[in-house]
PDB file of C-alpha atoms (C1' of nucleotides) in Angstrom:
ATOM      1  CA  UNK A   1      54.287  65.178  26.229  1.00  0.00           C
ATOM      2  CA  UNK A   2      57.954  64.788  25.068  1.00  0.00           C
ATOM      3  CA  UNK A   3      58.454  62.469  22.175  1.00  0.00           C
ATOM      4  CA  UNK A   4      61.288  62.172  20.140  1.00  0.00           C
ATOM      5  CA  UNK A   5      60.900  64.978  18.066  1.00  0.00           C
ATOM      6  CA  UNK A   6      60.346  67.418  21.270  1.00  0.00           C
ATOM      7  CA  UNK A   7      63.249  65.971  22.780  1.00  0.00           C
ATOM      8  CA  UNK A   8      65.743  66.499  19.963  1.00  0.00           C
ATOM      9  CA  UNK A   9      64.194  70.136  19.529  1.00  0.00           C
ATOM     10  CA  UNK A  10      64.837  70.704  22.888  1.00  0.00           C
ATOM     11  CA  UNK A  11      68.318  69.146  22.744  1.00  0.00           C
ATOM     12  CA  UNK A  12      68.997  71.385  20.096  1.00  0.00           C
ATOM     13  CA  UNK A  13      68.239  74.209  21.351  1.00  0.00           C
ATOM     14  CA  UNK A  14      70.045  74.140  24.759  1.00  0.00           C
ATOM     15  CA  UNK A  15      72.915  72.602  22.823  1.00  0.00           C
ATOM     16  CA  UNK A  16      74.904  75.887  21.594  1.00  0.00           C
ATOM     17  CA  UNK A  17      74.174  77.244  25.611  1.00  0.00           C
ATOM     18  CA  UNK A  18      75.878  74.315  26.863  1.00  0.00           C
ATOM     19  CA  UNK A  19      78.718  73.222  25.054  1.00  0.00           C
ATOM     20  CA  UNK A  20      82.018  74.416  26.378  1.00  0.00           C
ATOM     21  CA  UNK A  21      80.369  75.733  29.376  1.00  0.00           C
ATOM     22  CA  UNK A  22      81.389  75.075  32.923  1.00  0.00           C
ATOM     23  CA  UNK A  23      79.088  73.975  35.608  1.00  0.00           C
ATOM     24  CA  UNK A  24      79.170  75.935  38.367  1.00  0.00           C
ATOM     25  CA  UNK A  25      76.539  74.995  40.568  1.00  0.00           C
ATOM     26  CA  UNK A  26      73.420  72.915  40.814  1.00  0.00           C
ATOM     27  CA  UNK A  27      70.839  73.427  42.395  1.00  0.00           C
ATOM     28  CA  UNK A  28      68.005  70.621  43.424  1.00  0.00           C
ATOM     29  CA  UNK A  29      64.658  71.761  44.840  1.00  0.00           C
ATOM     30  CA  UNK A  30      62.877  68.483  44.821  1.00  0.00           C
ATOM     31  CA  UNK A  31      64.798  65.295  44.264  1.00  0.00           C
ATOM     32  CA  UNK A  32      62.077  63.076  43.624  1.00  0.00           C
ATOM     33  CA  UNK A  33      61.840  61.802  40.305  1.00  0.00           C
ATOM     34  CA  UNK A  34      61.429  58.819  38.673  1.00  0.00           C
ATOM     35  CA  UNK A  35      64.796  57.467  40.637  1.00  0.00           C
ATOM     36  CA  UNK A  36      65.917  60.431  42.783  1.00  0.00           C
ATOM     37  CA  UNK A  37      68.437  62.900  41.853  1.00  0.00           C
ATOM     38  CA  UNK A  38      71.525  61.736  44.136  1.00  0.00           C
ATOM     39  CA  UNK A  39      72.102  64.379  47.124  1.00  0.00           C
ATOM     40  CA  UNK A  40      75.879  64.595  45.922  1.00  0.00           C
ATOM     41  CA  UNK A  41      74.986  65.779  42.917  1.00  0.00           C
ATOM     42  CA  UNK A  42      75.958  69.463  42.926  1.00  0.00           C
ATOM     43  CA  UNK A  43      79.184  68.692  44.436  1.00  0.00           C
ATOM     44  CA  UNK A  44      80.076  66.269  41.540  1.00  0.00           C
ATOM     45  CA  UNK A  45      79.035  68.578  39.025  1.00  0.00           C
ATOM     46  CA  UNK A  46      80.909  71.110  40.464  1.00  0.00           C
ATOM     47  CA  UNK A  47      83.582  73.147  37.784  1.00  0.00           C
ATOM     48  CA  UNK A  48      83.100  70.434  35.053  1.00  0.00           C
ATOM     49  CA  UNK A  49      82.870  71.319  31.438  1.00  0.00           C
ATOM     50  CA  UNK A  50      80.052  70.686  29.382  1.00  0.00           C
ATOM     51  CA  UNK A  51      81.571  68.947  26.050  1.00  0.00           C
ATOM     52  CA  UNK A  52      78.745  67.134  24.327  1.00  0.00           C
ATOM     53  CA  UNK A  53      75.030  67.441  24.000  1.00  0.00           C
ATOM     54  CA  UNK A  54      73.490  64.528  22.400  1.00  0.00           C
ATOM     55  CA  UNK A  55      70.290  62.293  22.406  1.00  0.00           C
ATOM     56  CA  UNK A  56      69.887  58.382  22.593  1.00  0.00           C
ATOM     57  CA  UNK A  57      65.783  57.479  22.380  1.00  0.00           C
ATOM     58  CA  UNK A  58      64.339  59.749  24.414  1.00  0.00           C
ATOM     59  CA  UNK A  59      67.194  60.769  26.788  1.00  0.00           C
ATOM     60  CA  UNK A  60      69.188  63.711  26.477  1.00  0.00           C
ATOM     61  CA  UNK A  61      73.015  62.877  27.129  1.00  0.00           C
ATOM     62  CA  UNK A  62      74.868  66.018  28.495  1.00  0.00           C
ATOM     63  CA  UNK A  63      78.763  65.231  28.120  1.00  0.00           C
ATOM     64  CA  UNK A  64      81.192  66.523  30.951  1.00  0.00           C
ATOM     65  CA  UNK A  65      84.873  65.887  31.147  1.00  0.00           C
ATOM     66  CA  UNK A  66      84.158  63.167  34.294  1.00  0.00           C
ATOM     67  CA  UNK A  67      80.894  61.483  33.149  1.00  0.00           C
ATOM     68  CA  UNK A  68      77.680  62.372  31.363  1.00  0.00           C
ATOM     69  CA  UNK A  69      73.945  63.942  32.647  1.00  0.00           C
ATOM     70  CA  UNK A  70      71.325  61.399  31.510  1.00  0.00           C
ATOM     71  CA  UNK A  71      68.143  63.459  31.538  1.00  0.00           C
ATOM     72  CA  UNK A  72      64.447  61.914  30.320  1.00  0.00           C
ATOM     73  CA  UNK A  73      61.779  64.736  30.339  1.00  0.00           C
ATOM     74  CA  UNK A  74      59.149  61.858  31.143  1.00  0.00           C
ATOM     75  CA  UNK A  75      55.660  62.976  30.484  1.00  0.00           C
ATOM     76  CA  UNK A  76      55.682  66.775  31.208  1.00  0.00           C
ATOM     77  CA  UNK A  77      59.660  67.467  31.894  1.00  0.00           C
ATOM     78  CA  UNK A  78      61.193  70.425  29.810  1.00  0.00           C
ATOM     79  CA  UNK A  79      64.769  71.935  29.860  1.00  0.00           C
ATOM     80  CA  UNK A  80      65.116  75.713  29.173  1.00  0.00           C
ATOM     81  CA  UNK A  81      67.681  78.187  28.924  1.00  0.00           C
ATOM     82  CA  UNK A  82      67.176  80.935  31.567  1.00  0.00           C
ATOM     83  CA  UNK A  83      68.583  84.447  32.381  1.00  0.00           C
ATOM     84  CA  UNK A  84      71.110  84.166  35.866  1.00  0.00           C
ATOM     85  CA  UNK A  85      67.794  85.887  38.139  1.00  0.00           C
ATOM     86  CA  UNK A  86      65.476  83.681  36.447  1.00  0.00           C
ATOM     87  CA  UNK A  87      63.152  83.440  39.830  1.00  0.00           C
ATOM     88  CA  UNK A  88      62.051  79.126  40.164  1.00  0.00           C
ATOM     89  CA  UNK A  89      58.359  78.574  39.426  1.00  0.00           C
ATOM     90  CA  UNK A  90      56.538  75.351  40.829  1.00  0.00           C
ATOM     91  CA  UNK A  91      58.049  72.116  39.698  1.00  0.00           C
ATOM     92  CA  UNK A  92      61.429  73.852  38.906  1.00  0.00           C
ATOM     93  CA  UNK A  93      63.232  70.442  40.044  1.00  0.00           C
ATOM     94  CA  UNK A  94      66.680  71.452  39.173  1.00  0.00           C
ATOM     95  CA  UNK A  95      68.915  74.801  37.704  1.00  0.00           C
ATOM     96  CA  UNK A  96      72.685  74.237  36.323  1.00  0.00           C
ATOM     97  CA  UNK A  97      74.149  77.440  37.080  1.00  0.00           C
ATOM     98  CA  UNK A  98      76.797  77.655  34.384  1.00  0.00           C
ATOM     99  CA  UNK A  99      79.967  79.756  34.625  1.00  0.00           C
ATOM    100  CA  UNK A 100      79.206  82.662  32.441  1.00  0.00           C
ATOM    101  CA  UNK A 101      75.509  82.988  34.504  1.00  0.00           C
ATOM    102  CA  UNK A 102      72.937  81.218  32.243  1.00  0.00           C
ATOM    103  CA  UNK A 103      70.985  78.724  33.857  1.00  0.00           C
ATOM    104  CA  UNK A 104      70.145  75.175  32.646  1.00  0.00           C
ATOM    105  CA  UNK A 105      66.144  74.832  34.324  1.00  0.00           C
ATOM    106  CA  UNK A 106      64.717  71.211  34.379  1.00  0.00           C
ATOM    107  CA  UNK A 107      61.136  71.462  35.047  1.00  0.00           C
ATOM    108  CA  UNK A 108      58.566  68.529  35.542  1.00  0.00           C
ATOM    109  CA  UNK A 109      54.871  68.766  36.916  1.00  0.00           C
ATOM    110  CA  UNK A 110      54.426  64.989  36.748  1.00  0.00           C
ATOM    111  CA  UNK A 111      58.261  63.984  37.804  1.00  0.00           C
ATOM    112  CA  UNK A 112      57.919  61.137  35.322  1.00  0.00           C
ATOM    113  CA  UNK A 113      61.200  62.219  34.091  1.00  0.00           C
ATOM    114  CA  UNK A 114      64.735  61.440  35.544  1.00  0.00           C
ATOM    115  CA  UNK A 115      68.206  63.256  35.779  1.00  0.00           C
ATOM    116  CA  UNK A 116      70.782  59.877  36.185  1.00  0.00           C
ATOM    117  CA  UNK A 117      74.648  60.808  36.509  1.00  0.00           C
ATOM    118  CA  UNK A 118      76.891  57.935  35.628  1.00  0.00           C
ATOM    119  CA  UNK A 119      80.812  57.768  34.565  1.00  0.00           C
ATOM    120  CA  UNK A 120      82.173  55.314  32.145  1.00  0.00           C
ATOM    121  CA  UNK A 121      80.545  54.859  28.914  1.00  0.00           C
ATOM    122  CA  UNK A 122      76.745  56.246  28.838  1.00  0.00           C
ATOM    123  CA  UNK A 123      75.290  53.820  26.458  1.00  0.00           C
ATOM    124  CA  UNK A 124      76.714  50.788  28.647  1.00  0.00           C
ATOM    125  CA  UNK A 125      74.683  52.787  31.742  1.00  0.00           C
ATOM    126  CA  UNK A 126      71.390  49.836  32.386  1.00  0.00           C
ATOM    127  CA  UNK A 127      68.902  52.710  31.228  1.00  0.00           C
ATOM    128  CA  UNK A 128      70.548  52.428  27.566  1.00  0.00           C
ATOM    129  CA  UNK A 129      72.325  49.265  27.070  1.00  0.00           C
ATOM    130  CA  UNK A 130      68.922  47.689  25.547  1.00  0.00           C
ATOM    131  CA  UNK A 131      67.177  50.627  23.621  1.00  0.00           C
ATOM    132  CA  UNK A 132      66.752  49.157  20.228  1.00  0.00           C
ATOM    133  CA  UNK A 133      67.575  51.709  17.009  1.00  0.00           C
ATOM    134  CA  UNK A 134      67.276  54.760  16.126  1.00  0.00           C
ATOM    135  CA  UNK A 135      64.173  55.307  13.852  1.00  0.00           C
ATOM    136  CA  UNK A 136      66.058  58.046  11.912  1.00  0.00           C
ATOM    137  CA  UNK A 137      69.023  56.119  11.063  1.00  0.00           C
ATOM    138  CA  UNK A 138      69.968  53.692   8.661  1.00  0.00           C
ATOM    139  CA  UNK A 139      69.898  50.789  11.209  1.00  0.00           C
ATOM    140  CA  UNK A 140      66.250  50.840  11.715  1.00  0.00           C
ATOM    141  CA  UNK A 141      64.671  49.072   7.906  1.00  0.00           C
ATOM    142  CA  UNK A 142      61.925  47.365   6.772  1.00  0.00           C
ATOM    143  CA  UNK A 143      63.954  43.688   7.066  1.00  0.00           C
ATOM    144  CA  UNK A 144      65.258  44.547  10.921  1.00  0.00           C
ATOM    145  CA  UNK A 145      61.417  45.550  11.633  1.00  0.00           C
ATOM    146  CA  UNK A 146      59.886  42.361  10.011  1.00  0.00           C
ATOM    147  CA  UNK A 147      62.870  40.147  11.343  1.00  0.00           C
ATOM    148  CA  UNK A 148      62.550  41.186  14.720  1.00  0.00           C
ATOM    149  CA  UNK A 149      58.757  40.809  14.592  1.00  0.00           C
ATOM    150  CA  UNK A 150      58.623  36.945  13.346  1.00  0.00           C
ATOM    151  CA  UNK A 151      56.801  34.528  16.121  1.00  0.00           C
ATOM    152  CA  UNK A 152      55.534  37.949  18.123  1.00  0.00           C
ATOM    153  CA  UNK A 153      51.615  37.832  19.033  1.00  0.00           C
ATOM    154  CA  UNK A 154      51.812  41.335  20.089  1.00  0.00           C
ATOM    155  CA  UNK A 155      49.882  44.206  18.395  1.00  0.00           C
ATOM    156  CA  UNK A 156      52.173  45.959  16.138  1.00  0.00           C
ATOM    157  CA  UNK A 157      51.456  48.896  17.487  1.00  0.00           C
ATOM    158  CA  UNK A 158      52.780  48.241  21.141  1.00  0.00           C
ATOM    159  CA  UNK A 159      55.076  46.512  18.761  1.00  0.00           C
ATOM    160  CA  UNK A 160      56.622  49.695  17.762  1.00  0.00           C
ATOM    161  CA  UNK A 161      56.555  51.360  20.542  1.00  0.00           C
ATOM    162  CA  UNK A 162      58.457  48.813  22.583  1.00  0.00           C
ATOM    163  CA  UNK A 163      62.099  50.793  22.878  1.00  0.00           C
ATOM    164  CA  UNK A 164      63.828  47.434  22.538  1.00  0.00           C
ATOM    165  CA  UNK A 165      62.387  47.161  18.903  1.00  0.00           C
ATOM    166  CA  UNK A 166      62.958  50.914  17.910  1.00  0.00           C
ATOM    167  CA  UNK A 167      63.278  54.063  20.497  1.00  0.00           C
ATOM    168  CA  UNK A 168      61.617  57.070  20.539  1.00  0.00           C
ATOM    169  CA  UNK A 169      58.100  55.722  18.820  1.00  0.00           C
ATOM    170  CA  UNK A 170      55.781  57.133  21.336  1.00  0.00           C
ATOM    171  CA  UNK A 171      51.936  56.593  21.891  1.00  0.00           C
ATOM    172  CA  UNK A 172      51.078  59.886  18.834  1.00  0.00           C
ATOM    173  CA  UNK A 173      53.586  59.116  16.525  1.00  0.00           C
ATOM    174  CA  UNK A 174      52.669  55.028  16.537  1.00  0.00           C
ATOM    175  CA  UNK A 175      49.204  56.322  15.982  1.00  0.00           C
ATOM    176  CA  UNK A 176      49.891  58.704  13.269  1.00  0.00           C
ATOM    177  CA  UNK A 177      52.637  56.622  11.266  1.00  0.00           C
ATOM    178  CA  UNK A 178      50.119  53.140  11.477  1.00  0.00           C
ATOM    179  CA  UNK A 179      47.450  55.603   9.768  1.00  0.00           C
ATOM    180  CA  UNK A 180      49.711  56.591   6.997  1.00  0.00           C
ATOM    181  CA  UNK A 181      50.870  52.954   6.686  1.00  0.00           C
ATOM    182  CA  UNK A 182      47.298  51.889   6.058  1.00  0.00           C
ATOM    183  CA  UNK A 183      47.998  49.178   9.381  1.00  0.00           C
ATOM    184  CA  UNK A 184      45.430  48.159  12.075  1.00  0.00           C
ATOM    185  CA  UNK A 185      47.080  48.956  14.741  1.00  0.00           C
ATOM    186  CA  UNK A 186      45.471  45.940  15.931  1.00  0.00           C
ATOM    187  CA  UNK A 187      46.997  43.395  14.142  1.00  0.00           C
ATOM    188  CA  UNK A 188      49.213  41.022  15.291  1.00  0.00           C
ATOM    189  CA  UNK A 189      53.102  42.191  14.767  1.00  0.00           C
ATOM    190  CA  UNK A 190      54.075  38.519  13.235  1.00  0.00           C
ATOM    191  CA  UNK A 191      51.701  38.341  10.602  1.00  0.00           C
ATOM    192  CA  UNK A 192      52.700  41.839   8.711  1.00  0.00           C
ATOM    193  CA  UNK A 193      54.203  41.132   5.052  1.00  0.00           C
ATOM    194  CA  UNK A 194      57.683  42.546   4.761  1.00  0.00           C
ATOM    195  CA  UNK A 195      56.675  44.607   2.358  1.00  0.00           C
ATOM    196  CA  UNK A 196      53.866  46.424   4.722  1.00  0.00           C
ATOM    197  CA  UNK A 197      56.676  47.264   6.830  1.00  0.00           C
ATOM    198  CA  UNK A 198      58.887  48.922   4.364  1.00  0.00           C
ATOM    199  CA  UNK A 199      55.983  51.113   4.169  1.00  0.00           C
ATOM    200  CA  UNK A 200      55.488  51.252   7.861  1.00  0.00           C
ATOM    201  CA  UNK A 201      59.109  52.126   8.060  1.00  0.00           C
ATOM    202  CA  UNK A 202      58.589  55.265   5.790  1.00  0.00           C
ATOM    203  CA  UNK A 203      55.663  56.181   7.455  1.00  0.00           C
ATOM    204  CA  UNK A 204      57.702  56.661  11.077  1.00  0.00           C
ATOM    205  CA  UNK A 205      60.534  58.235   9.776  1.00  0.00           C
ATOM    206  CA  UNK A 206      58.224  60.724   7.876  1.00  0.00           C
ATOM    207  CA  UNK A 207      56.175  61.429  10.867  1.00  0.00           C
ATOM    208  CA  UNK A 208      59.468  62.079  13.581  1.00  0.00           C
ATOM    209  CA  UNK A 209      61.079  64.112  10.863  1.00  0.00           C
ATOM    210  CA  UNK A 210      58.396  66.048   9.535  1.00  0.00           C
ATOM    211  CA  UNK A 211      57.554  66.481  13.528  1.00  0.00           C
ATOM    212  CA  UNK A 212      61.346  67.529  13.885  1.00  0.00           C
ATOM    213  CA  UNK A 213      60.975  70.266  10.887  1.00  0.00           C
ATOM    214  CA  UNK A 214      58.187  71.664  12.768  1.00  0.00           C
ATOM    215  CA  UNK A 215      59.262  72.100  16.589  1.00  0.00           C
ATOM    216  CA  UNK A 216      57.653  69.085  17.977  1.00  0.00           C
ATOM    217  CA  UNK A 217      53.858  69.070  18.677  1.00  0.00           C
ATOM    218  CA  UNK A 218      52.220  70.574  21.750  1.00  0.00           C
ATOM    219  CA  UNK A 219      49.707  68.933  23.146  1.00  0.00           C
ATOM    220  CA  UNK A 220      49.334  70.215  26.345  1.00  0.00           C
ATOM    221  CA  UNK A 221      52.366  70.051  28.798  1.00  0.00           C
ATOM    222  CA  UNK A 222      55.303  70.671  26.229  1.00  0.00           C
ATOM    223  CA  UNK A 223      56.807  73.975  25.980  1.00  0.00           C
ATOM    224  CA  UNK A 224      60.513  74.383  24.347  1.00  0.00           C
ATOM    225  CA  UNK A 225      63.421  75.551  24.904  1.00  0.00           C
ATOM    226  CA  UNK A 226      62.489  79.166  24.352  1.00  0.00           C
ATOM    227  CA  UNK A 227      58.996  78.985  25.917  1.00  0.00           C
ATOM    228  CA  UNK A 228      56.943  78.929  22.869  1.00  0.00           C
ATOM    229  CA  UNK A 229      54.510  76.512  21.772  1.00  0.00           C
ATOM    230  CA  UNK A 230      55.011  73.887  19.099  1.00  0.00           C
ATOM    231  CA  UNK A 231      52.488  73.252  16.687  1.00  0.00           C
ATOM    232  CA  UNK A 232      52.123  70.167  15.052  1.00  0.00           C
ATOM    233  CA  UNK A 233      49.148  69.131  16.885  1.00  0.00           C
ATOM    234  CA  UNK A 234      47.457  71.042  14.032  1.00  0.00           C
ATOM    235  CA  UNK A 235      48.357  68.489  11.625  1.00  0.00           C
ATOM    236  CA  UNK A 236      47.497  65.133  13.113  1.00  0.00           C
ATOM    237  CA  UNK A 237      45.629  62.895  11.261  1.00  0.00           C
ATOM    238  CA  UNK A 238      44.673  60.239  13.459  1.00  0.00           C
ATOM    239  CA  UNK A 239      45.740  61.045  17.370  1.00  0.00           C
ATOM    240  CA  UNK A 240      42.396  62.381  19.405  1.00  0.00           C
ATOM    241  CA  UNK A 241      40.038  62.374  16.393  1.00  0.00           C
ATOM    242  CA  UNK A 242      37.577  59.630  18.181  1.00  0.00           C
ATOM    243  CA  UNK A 243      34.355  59.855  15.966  1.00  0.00           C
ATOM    244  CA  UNK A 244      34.994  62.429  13.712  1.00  0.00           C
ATOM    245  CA  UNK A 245      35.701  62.134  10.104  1.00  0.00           C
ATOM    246  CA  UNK A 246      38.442  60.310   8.331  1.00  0.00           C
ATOM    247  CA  UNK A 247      41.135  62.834   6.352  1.00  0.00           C
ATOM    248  CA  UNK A 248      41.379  60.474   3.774  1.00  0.00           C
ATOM    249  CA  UNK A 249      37.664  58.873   3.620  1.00  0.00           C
ATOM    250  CA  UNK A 250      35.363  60.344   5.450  1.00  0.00           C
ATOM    251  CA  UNK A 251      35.313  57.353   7.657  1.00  0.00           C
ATOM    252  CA  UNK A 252      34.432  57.709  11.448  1.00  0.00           C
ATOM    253  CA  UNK A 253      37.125  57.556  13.611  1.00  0.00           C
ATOM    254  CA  UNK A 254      37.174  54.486  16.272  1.00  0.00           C
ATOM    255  CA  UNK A 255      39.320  54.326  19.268  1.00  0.00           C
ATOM    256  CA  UNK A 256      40.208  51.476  21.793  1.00  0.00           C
ATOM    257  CA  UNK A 257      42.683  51.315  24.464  1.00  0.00           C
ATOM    258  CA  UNK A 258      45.693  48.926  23.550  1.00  0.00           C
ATOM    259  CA  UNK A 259      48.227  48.018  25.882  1.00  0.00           C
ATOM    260  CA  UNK A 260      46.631  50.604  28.556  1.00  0.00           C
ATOM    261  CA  UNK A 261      47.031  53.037  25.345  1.00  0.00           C
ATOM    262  CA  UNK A 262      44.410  55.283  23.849  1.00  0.00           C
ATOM    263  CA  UNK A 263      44.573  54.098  20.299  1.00  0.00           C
ATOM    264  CA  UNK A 264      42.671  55.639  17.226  1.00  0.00           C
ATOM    265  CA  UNK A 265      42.378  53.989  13.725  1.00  0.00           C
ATOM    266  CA  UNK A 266      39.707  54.645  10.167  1.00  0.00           C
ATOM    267  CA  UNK A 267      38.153  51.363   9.786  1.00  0.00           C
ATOM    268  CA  UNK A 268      38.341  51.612   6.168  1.00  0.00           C
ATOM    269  CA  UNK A 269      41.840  53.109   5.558  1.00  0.00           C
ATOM    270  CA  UNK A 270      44.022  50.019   7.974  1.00  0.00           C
ATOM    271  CA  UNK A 271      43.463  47.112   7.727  1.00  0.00           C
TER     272      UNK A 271
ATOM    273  C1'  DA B   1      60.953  34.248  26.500  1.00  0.00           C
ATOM    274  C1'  DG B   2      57.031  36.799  25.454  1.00  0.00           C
ATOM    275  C1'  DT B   3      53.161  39.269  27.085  1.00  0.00           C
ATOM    276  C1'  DG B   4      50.422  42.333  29.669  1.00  0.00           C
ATOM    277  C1'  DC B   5      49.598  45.184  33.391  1.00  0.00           C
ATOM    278  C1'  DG B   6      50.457  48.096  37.833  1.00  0.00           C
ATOM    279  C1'  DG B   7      52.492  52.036  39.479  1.00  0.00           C
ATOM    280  C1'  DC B   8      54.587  56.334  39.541  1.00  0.00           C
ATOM    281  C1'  DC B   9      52.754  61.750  39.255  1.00  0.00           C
ATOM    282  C1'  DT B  10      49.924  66.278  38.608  1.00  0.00           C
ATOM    283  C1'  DG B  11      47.012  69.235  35.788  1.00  0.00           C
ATOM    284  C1'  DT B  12      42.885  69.397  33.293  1.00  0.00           C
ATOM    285  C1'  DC B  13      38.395  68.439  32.292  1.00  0.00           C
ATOM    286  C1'  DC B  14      33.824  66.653  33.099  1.00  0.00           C
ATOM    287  C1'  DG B  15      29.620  65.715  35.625  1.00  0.00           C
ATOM    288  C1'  DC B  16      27.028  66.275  39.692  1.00  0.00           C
TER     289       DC B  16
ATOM    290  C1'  DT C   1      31.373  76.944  43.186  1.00  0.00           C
ATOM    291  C1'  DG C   2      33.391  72.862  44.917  1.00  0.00           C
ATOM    292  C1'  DC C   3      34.604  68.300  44.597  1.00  0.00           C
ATOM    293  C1'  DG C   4      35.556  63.609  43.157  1.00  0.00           C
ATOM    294  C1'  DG C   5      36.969  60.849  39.571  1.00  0.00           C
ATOM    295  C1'  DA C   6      38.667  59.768  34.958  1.00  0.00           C
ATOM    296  C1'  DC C   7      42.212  60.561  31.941  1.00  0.00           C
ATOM    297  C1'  DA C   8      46.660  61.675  29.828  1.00  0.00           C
ATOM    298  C1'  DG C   9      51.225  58.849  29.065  1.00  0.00           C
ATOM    299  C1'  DG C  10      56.887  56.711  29.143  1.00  0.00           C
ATOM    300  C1'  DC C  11      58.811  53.114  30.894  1.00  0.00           C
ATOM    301  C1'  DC C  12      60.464  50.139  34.630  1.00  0.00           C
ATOM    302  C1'  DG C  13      59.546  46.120  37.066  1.00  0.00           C
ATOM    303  C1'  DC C  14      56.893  42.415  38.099  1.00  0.00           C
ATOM    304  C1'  DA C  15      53.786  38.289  37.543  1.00  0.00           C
ATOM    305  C1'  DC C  16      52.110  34.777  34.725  1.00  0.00           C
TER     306       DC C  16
END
DNA sequence: AGTGCGGCCTGTCCGC
DNA sequence: TGCGGACAGGCCGCAC
């Protein structure tokens, strides 16, 4: 399941394929997304030139010289680089046939995801005009997090993982950053010391960019841009360890569901 | 305004 | 072996 670190390995990886590319066809087998991919599409894409690949959140931003490709890979979406013959598999939802005969393959089992054209700016587009900072840059600190947080009742961990409050924070990575922060994920958002969130602030920015270093973790429906497995899910300390021990102290494991969330947290480690 | 939940989807896994 | 049901989860949109 794409989270932020998946996403920007993926965007990096189609990025050098892209850039400076011209589209020269598209091609949509199944339109039905999370908001359908317009039926016009290929014939606006049509001879454009791919200038920028970048990422806001969770959503993948591919430039053109009329408008930009917002594309969110949802639960189980992936974009790969393909050879021209590359035959479509099921849930193949949409190629980009680029001029010099390397396709652009969006594939999503669940169709969570979205591909959303707009012109003007992309940021201003309804999808992106909210999304709060990003947890990697110099915006996101310990004063915005506890600021933002004063008079909320929620749990600080659907807290986090609201996108107004900070993008790209998603169900693992709130686990696994609350753990290293020592936090019950339970515990009210508005009644965390400033000085826990400075640590809770480390603790997500080491978990996305350690999760970055490594490819993005696999869990089951994530495949990258080349087609091979990431492997954090080896290093988790927290996510899907319901009754076994504690890394740190040997503690079992509980888990409860939070905000329709599987949640996972060591009694004696967050508090 | 803040909060919480339903719904969208399919593949996988579990129990019968 | 087949089948039904639970579960996974990002995020919009709605109801309170």
């Amino acid at each position: 399941m794409p989270e932020l670190p998946e996403v920007e390995t993926t965007r990096r990886g189609i990025l050098p394929h892209l850039v400076g590319q011209t589209v020269q066809a598209a091609i949509v087998r199944q339109p039905r997304l999370r908001w359908p991919i317009p039926a016009d599409l290929p014939e606006t894409l049509n001879r454009l030139a791919i200038r920028t690949v970048e990422r806001r959140g969770k959503y993948i931003l591919i430039g053109t010289s009329r408008g930009t490709l917002i594309v969110h890979l949802g639960m189980s979406g992936s974009l790969r680089i393909l050879a021209p013959d590359s035959p479509p598999r099921k849930h193949d939802h949409l190629d980009l046939i680029l001029a010099n005969g390397t396709c652009l393959r969006f594939h999503d089992p669940r169709r969570f995801g979205c591909v959303v054209w707009t012109e003007g700016d992309p940021l201003s587009h309804p999808l992106l005009a909210e999304l709060g900072p990003e947890p990697l840059s110099e915006h996101f600190d310990a004063l915005y997090l506890h600021g933002k947080a004063q008079g909320r009742s929620m749990a600080v961990k659907s807290f986090i993982m609201d996108s107004r409050i900070v993008v790209g924070v998603g169900n693992i990575y709130a686990n696994e950053a609350l753990f290293r922060a020592g936090i019950d994920p339970r515990r009210q958002a508005g009644r965390i010391a400033l000085l826990r969130y400075e640590k809770l602030i480390v603790s997500i920015r080491d978990v996305l960019s350690e999760a970055i270093e490594q490819g993005g973790t696999t869990l089951r429906d994530f495949v990258n841009e080349n087609g091979s497995p990431g492997y954090f899910q080896q290093t988790l300390q927290i996510y899907g360890r319901t009754g076994a021990p504690c890394r740190r102290c040997g503690e079992m494991i509980r888990t409860q569901r939070l905000g329709q969330r599987s949640t996972y947290w060591c009694p004696n480690c967050q508090h």
